[in-house]
Short mmCIF file of C-alpha atoms (C1' of nucleotides) in Angstrom, two decimals:
data_model
loop_
_atom_site.label_atom_id
_atom_site.label_comp_id
_atom_site.label_asym_id
_atom_site.label_seq_id
_atom_site.Cartn_x
_atom_site.Cartn_y
_atom_site.Cartn_z
CA MET I 1 -2.12 -6.73 -25.07
CA LYS I 2 -5.77 -7.07 -25.66
CA VAL I 3 -8.86 -5.67 -27.25
CA SER I 4 -11.14 -4.01 -24.71
CA LYS I 5 -14.63 -5.17 -24.03
CA LYS I 6 -15.81 -1.89 -25.40
CA ALA I 7 -14.19 -2.57 -28.74
CA TYR I 8 -15.38 -6.16 -28.73
CA TYR I 9 -18.95 -5.04 -28.13
CA GLY I 10 -18.60 -2.33 -30.72
CA LEU I 11 -17.40 -4.79 -33.28
CA ARG I 12 -20.28 -7.13 -32.66
CA ALA I 13 -22.74 -4.26 -32.76
CA ALA I 14 -21.38 -3.11 -36.10
CA VAL I 15 -21.62 -6.59 -37.55
CA SER I 16 -25.17 -6.78 -36.31
CA LEU I 17 -26.03 -3.41 -37.82
CA ALA I 18 -24.55 -4.44 -41.13
CA ASP I 19 -26.93 -7.36 -41.26
CA ALA I 20 -29.97 -5.30 -40.32
CA ASP I 21 -32.33 -3.60 -42.71
CA GLY I 22 -33.33 -0.29 -41.21
CA PRO I 23 -32.08 1.55 -38.14
CA VAL I 24 -31.96 -0.50 -34.94
CA SER I 25 -32.48 1.00 -31.51
CA ALA I 26 -29.82 0.64 -28.86
CA ARG I 27 -32.23 -1.34 -26.74
CA GLU I 28 -32.96 -3.80 -29.50
CA LEU I 29 -29.31 -4.13 -30.40
CA ALA I 30 -28.34 -4.69 -26.78
CA GLU I 31 -30.86 -7.46 -26.53
CA ARG I 32 -29.79 -9.12 -29.75
CA GLU I 33 -26.14 -9.09 -28.82
CA ARG I 34 -26.50 -9.49 -25.08
CA ILE I 35 -24.61 -6.29 -24.33
CA PRO I 36 -25.43 -4.07 -21.32
CA GLU I 37 -27.76 -1.47 -22.79
CA GLU I 38 -26.42 1.69 -21.22
CA PHE I 39 -22.89 0.72 -22.02
CA LEU I 40 -23.75 -0.04 -25.61
CA GLU I 41 -25.33 3.38 -25.91
CA LYS I 42 -22.04 4.99 -24.95
CA ILE I 43 -20.27 2.85 -27.50
CA LEU I 44 -22.68 3.74 -30.26
CA GLN I 45 -22.34 7.43 -29.47
CA LYS I 46 -18.59 7.16 -29.84
CA LEU I 47 -19.02 5.39 -33.13
CA ARG I 48 -21.36 8.09 -34.28
CA ARG I 49 -18.92 10.87 -33.40
CA SER I 50 -16.34 9.00 -35.43
CA GLY I 51 -18.72 8.89 -38.35
CA ILE I 52 -18.99 5.14 -38.39
CA VAL I 53 -22.67 4.88 -37.56
CA GLU I 54 -25.45 7.41 -37.88
CA SER I 55 -28.36 7.87 -35.56
CA LYS I 56 -31.93 8.96 -35.78
CA LYS I 57 -33.85 10.08 -32.73
CA GLY I 58 -37.50 9.56 -32.02
CA VAL I 59 -40.00 6.82 -32.30
CA GLU I 60 -38.79 4.83 -35.27
CA GLY I 61 -35.18 5.91 -34.74
CA GLY I 62 -32.05 3.96 -34.02
CA TYR I 63 -28.57 3.38 -35.33
CA ALA I 64 -27.29 2.27 -38.72
CA LEU I 65 -23.93 1.98 -40.43
CA ALA I 66 -23.05 5.34 -41.96
CA GLU I 67 -20.82 4.09 -44.73
CA GLN I 68 -21.34 1.16 -46.99
CA SER I 69 -18.35 -0.49 -45.47
CA VAL I 70 -16.14 -0.01 -42.41
CA SER I 71 -12.87 -1.67 -41.58
CA VAL I 72 -12.29 -3.39 -38.27
CA TRP I 73 -9.34 -1.07 -37.89
CA ASP I 74 -11.59 1.99 -37.97
CA ILE I 75 -13.83 0.60 -35.29
CA LEU I 76 -11.01 -0.41 -33.00
CA ARG I 77 -9.30 2.92 -33.33
CA ALA I 78 -12.53 4.78 -32.69
CA LEU I 79 -13.20 2.86 -29.50
CA ASP I 80 -9.84 1.95 -28.02
CA GLY I 81 -8.00 5.01 -29.23
CA PRO I 82 -4.84 4.87 -31.28
CA VAL I 83 -2.81 1.71 -31.05
CA ARG I 84 0.20 2.86 -29.13
CA THR I 85 2.62 0.05 -28.77
CA PHE I 86 5.34 2.13 -27.25
CA THR I 87 4.55 4.04 -24.16
CA PRO I 88 6.35 7.34 -24.62
CA PRO I 89 4.04 9.55 -26.68
CA LEU I 90 5.93 9.52 -29.92
CA GLY I 91 4.60 10.80 -33.21
CA LYS I 92 5.04 8.81 -36.38
CA GLY I 93 8.18 10.59 -37.46
CA THR I 94 10.17 11.60 -34.44
CA LEU I 95 11.68 8.95 -32.22
CA PRO I 96 14.00 10.33 -29.59
CA CYS I 97 16.74 7.77 -29.28
CA ASP I 98 18.47 8.63 -26.06
CA PHE I 99 20.00 5.19 -25.79
CA PRO I 100 20.98 2.75 -28.49
CA SER I 101 18.49 0.11 -27.43
CA HIS I 102 15.61 2.56 -27.67
CA CYS I 103 15.81 3.19 -31.37
CA ARG I 104 15.93 -0.45 -32.22
CA THR I 105 13.16 -1.37 -29.83
CA ASN I 106 10.96 1.44 -31.05
CA ASP I 107 11.65 0.38 -34.59
CA VAL I 108 10.22 -3.05 -34.01
CA LEU I 109 7.22 -1.75 -32.22
CA ARG I 110 6.47 0.65 -34.99
CA ARG I 111 6.75 -2.15 -37.47
CA LEU I 112 4.27 -4.09 -35.36
CA GLU I 113 1.84 -1.20 -35.41
CA GLU I 114 1.98 -1.06 -39.16
CA GLU I 115 1.41 -4.77 -39.42
CA ILE I 116 -1.60 -4.64 -37.14
CA GLU I 117 -3.05 -1.75 -39.09
CA LYS I 118 -2.56 -3.53 -42.37
CA THR I 119 -4.19 -6.69 -41.11
CA LEU I 120 -7.17 -4.96 -39.56
CA SER I 121 -7.73 -2.58 -42.42
CA GLY I 122 -8.06 -5.56 -44.71
CA VAL I 123 -11.08 -6.85 -42.87
CA THR I 124 -14.27 -4.92 -43.43
CA ILE I 125 -17.85 -4.95 -42.34
CA SER I 126 -20.23 -4.26 -45.19
CA ARG I 127 -23.92 -3.75 -45.42
CA ARG I 128 -25.80 -6.53 -47.14
CA SER I 129 -27.17 -4.20 -49.78
CA GLU I 130 -23.76 -2.90 -50.78
CA ARG I 131 -21.95 -6.20 -50.69
CA ASN I 132 -20.10 -7.12 -53.89
CA GLN I 133 -20.78 -3.77 -55.51
CA GLU I 134 -17.57 -2.27 -54.26
CA SER I 135 -14.60 -3.56 -56.16
CA GLY I 136 -15.33 -3.13 -59.82
CA MET I 137 -12.55 -5.35 -61.04
CA LYS I 138 -11.54 -8.81 -59.98
CA ASN I 139 -12.47 -10.14 -56.60
CA GLU I 140 -9.88 -8.67 -54.25
CA GLU I 141 -8.57 -10.62 -51.31
CA LYS I 142 -10.73 -8.61 -48.97
CA ALA I 143 -12.34 -10.34 -46.04
CA VAL I 144 -15.82 -9.29 -45.11
CA LEU I 145 -17.08 -9.79 -41.62
CA SER I 146 -20.79 -9.38 -42.01
CA SER I 147 -23.00 -12.27 -42.98
CA PRO I 148 -22.44 -13.78 -46.39
CA ASP I 149 -25.13 -13.44 -49.03
CA SER I 150 -26.67 -16.83 -49.11
CA MET Y 1 -4.42 -1.86 -27.45
CA LYS Y 2 -0.94 -1.26 -26.23
CA VAL Y 3 2.26 -2.75 -24.99
CA SER Y 4 2.71 -2.27 -21.26
CA LYS Y 5 5.61 -0.38 -19.76
CA LYS Y 6 6.71 -3.65 -18.25
CA ALA Y 7 7.03 -5.23 -21.67
CA TYR Y 8 8.64 -2.16 -23.12
CA TYR Y 9 11.25 -2.15 -20.36
CA GLY Y 10 11.73 -5.88 -20.72
CA LEU Y 11 12.33 -5.53 -24.42
CA ARG Y 12 14.91 -2.85 -23.93
CA ALA Y 13 16.58 -4.83 -21.18
CA ALA Y 14 16.81 -7.86 -23.41
CA VAL Y 15 18.31 -5.85 -26.24
CA SER Y 16 20.82 -4.43 -23.81
CA LEU Y 17 21.69 -7.88 -22.47
CA ALA Y 18 22.18 -9.16 -25.98
CA ASP Y 19 24.80 -6.52 -26.59
CA ALA Y 20 26.61 -7.15 -23.31
CA ASP Y 21 29.50 -9.52 -22.82
CA GLY Y 22 29.06 -11.21 -19.46
CA PRO Y 23 26.19 -11.14 -17.00
CA VAL Y 24 24.93 -7.69 -16.05
CA SER Y 25 23.48 -6.88 -12.66
CA ALA Y 26 20.00 -5.49 -12.36
CA ARG Y 27 21.41 -2.31 -10.90
CA GLU Y 28 23.78 -1.77 -13.78
CA LEU Y 29 21.12 -2.58 -16.35
CA ALA Y 30 18.66 -0.23 -14.70
CA GLU Y 31 21.19 2.55 -14.88
CA ARG Y 32 22.07 1.89 -18.50
CA GLU Y 33 18.48 1.84 -19.62
CA ARG Y 34 17.07 4.35 -17.17
CA ILE Y 35 14.55 1.90 -15.77
CA PRO Y 36 13.46 1.93 -12.09
CA GLU Y 37 15.72 -0.63 -10.50
CA GLU Y 38 13.28 -2.52 -8.30
CA PHE Y 39 10.76 -2.72 -11.08
CA LEU Y 40 13.34 -3.99 -13.50
CA GLU Y 41 14.26 -6.71 -11.02
CA LYS Y 42 10.69 -7.94 -11.07
CA ILE Y 43 10.74 -7.95 -14.83
CA LEU Y 44 13.98 -9.87 -15.01
CA GLN Y 45 12.68 -12.43 -12.57
CA LYS Y 46 9.68 -13.00 -14.76
CA LEU Y 47 11.91 -13.39 -17.76
CA ARG Y 48 14.01 -15.87 -15.85
CA ARG Y 49 11.01 -17.98 -14.87
CA SER Y 50 10.08 -18.04 -18.52
CA GLY Y 51 13.55 -19.25 -19.38
CA ILE Y 52 14.44 -16.20 -21.41
CA VAL Y 53 17.26 -14.97 -19.25
CA GLU Y 54 19.37 -16.77 -16.69
CA SER Y 55 20.69 -15.36 -13.49
CA LYS Y 56 23.72 -15.83 -11.34
CA LYS Y 57 23.75 -14.74 -7.75
CA GLY Y 58 26.67 -13.36 -5.84
CA VAL Y 59 29.42 -10.88 -6.40
CA GLU Y 60 30.06 -11.13 -10.10
CA GLY Y 61 26.54 -12.27 -10.81
CA GLY Y 62 23.81 -10.76 -12.87
CA TYR Y 63 21.52 -11.57 -15.76
CA ALA Y 64 22.24 -12.79 -19.26
CA LEU Y 65 20.22 -14.05 -22.19
CA ALA Y 66 19.62 -17.75 -21.74
CA GLU Y 67 19.25 -18.70 -25.37
CA GLN Y 68 21.29 -17.53 -28.27
CA SER Y 69 18.27 -15.81 -29.64
CA VAL Y 70 14.83 -14.80 -28.42
CA SER Y 71 11.91 -13.50 -30.36
CA VAL Y 72 10.11 -10.34 -29.41
CA TRP Y 73 7.01 -12.44 -29.27
CA ASP Y 74 8.45 -14.59 -26.49
CA ILE Y 75 9.32 -11.58 -24.41
CA LEU Y 76 5.97 -9.91 -24.82
CA ARG Y 77 4.09 -13.06 -23.98
CA ALA Y 78 6.24 -13.67 -20.93
CA LEU Y 79 5.61 -10.19 -19.56
CA ASP Y 80 2.17 -9.17 -20.73
CA GLY Y 81 0.64 -12.62 -20.69
CA PRO Y 82 -1.04 -14.19 -23.69
CA VAL Y 83 -2.38 -11.86 -26.32
CA ARG Y 84 -6.07 -12.18 -25.81
CA THR Y 85 -7.87 -10.13 -28.33
CA PHE Y 86 -11.27 -11.41 -27.43
CA THR Y 87 -12.39 -11.10 -23.90
CA PRO Y 88 -14.28 -14.33 -23.24
CA PRO Y 89 -11.67 -16.91 -22.28
CA LEU Y 90 -11.76 -19.02 -25.37
CA GLY Y 91 -9.24 -21.68 -26.19
CA LYS Y 92 -7.80 -22.00 -29.67
CA GLY Y 93 -10.25 -24.58 -30.84
CA THR Y 94 -13.58 -23.98 -29.19
CA LEU Y 95 -15.49 -20.85 -29.98
CA PRO Y 96 -18.98 -20.84 -28.53
CA CYS Y 97 -21.06 -19.03 -31.09
CA ASP Y 98 -24.22 -18.16 -29.28
CA PHE Y 99 -25.10 -15.50 -31.79
CA PRO Y 100 -24.22 -15.24 -35.45
CA SER Y 101 -22.17 -12.09 -35.06
CA HIS Y 102 -19.98 -13.71 -32.43
CA CYS Y 103 -18.46 -16.36 -34.64
CA ARG Y 104 -17.56 -13.93 -37.33
CA THR Y 105 -16.18 -11.36 -34.94
CA ASN Y 106 -14.16 -13.95 -33.08
CA ASP Y 107 -12.87 -15.23 -36.36
CA VAL Y 108 -11.36 -11.90 -37.27
CA LEU Y 109 -9.85 -11.41 -33.88
CA ARG Y 110 -8.28 -14.81 -33.98
CA ARG Y 111 -6.85 -14.00 -37.37
CA LEU Y 112 -5.43 -10.84 -35.89
CA GLU Y 113 -3.79 -12.78 -33.09
CA GLU Y 114 -2.12 -15.06 -35.56
CA GLU Y 115 -0.90 -12.11 -37.57
CA ILE Y 116 0.56 -10.43 -34.53
CA GLU Y 117 2.27 -13.63 -33.48
CA LYS Y 118 3.73 -14.13 -36.92
CA THR Y 119 5.04 -10.60 -37.08
CA LEU Y 120 6.58 -10.61 -33.64
CA SER Y 121 8.04 -14.08 -33.92
CA GLY Y 122 9.93 -12.92 -36.97
CA VAL Y 123 11.85 -10.35 -35.02
CA THR Y 124 14.53 -11.71 -32.76
CA ILE Y 125 17.11 -10.48 -30.33
CA SER Y 126 20.40 -12.30 -30.70
CA ARG Y 127 23.61 -12.26 -28.79
CA ARG Y 128 26.54 -10.70 -30.61
CA SER Y 129 28.55 -13.88 -30.36
CA GLU Y 130 25.89 -16.02 -31.94
CA ARG Y 131 24.87 -13.60 -34.64
CA ASN Y 132 24.95 -14.98 -38.18
CA GLN Y 133 25.72 -18.50 -37.05
CA GLU Y 134 22.11 -19.56 -36.93
CA SER Y 135 20.67 -20.04 -40.35
CA GLY Y 136 23.00 -22.27 -42.25
CA MET Y 137 21.52 -21.58 -45.64
CA LYS Y 138 20.78 -18.35 -47.37
CA ASN Y 139 20.18 -15.21 -45.41
CA GLU Y 140 16.59 -15.48 -44.28
CA GLU Y 141 14.35 -12.46 -43.97
CA LYS Y 142 14.79 -12.41 -40.26
CA ALA Y 143 15.06 -9.11 -38.50
CA VAL Y 144 17.44 -8.87 -35.60
CA LEU Y 145 16.90 -6.27 -32.96
CA SER Y 146 20.23 -6.24 -31.19
CA SER Y 147 23.09 -4.12 -32.41
CA PRO Y 148 24.50 -4.96 -35.83
CA ASP Y 149 28.03 -6.29 -36.10
CA SER Y 150 29.96 -3.33 -37.37
"C1'" DT Q 1 33.98 -17.35 7.92
"C1'" DC Q 2 32.28 -12.94 7.35
"C1'" DG Q 3 30.66 -9.27 4.62
"C1'" DA Q 4 29.46 -7.29 0.34
"C1'" DA Q 5 27.27 -7.86 -3.92
"C1'" DG Q 6 23.86 -10.08 -5.89
"C1'" DT Q 7 19.26 -12.35 -6.85
"C1'" DA Q 8 14.22 -14.14 -5.02
"C1'" DA Q 9 9.86 -13.43 -3.69
"C1'" DG Q 10 5.85 -11.67 -1.55
"C1'" DA Q 11 3.14 -7.95 0.44
"C1'" DC Q 12 1.80 -3.41 -0.13
"C1'" DT Q 13 0.34 1.07 -2.51
"C1'" DG Q 14 -1.12 5.02 -5.43
"C1'" DA Q 15 -2.67 6.14 -9.94
"C1'" DT Q 16 -4.97 4.98 -13.99
"C1'" DT Q 17 -8.09 2.46 -16.79
"C1'" DT Q 18 -12.05 -0.41 -17.51
"C1'" DA Q 19 -16.59 -1.41 -17.50
"C1'" DG Q 20 -20.14 0.05 -16.43
"C1'" DT Q 21 -24.45 2.80 -14.02
"C1'" DC Q 22 -27.40 6.84 -13.19
"C1'" DC Q 23 -29.64 10.85 -14.25
"C1'" DT Q 24 -31.21 14.60 -16.85
"C1'" DA Q 25 -31.92 16.58 -21.12
"C1'" DA Q 26 -33.21 17.03 -26.17
"C1'" DT Q 27 -35.69 15.17 -30.41
"C1'" DT Q 28 -38.81 13.02 -33.23
"C1'" DT Q 29 -43.00 10.88 -34.67
"C1'" DA Q 30 -47.66 9.05 -34.08
"C1'" DT D 1 -48.59 15.79 -26.07
"C1'" DA D 2 -46.94 11.21 -24.85
"C1'" DA D 3 -43.94 7.64 -25.94
"C1'" DA D 4 -39.81 6.22 -27.94
"C1'" DT D 5 -35.65 7.26 -28.80
"C1'" DT D 6 -30.77 9.40 -28.80
"C1'" DA D 7 -27.19 12.78 -26.18
"C1'" DG D 8 -24.20 13.67 -22.79
"C1'" DG D 9 -22.27 14.37 -18.33
"C1'" DA D 10 -21.33 12.79 -13.67
"C1'" DC D 11 -20.43 9.08 -10.92
"C1'" DT D 12 -18.50 4.46 -9.20
"C1'" DA D 13 -16.68 -0.27 -8.16
"C1'" DA D 14 -13.30 -3.27 -9.62
"C1'" DA D 15 -9.26 -4.41 -12.02
"C1'" DT D 16 -4.83 -3.49 -13.74
"C1'" DC D 17 -0.50 -0.97 -13.94
"C1'" DA D 18 3.62 0.66 -12.30
"C1'" DG D 19 6.09 0.65 -8.92
"C1'" DT D 20 8.00 0.38 -3.80
"C1'" DC D 21 9.21 -1.93 0.56
"C1'" DT D 22 10.76 -5.54 3.14
"C1'" DT D 23 12.82 -9.65 4.10
"C1'" DA D 24 14.94 -13.28 2.78
"C1'" DC D 25 18.60 -16.33 0.37
"C1'" DT D 26 23.11 -17.27 -2.31
"C1'" DT D 27 27.69 -16.67 -3.89
"C1'" DC D 28 32.27 -15.06 -4.05
"C1'" DG D 29 36.44 -13.06 -2.38
"C1'" DA D 30 39.39 -11.65 1.19
#
DNA sequence: TCGAAGTAAGACTGATTTAGTCCTAATTTA
DNA sequence: TAAATTAGGACTAAATCAGTCTTACTTCGA
């Protein structure tokens, strides 16, 4: 049970992008974060297809966060695929319970999935510019990963 | 991010053992749960070395839960190894933060680990005989995976 | 005391996944 | 148009997963 290197790199890249001003090229980002460049490019492309970052080609191009704020959950799901704690490919609703132990085991694992999702969705990466503009009301218990405004 | 087949089988085997009366042989257990026998044996041996089940050789031998109650967390850790969400082998205390994004990323992942541990530790598999004898006081919010006393 | 029913443990294997690399476009801007 | 950049597919070495095979060793009952 682990987070892949791909996701770990992706997470760090996103945090780095959140702290940056304009678009950052893959090369630059790779250097900043000490991530193999070609590999990072693949990661960024996946994040782009998931709508998490946006890219601009050409001379002054690069990558930037697409939304004001992304959750860690979104990034992990985009890169590592869906969290599937139980191996048989079961949709949310239908759990075939051939044997008594299956149902109960699957039940726990599903509960775990929900817990993981809840935890990870609560942690977000926000762009500096947009920080603290989000929640209109009182300061929600929402952790932010990117660098604090100091 | 997933639970291995090994762990999934192990979980089901443990649930099945919890519901059984005496020791159950690997062969019997494999048949009940539709798990490849030889593979299950490996799994049970790992669980034994971790002190989760105990074994008895010989004619009426087999495997049984060692403790009255085991948490899902214990089983998963025994079979899948430690949950290591971040790839660099970092101990609990020391996080080398070469770059700013690392610390913050590692922080989240560590928080995730704790959350997963908390969730999974709260779900236990208990032997029928020992059910409801554990918590002396009020009925704690403790989920039990094995079959309910009916 | 022998044989059958068990567990114990290590070596081996095929398939899949991970973590990349390599190469060839396609775009954009100066 | 040249340089800087992303886009995407094919490829690969190494690790991990999911088992299997083989060869013990142990216990109990007849």
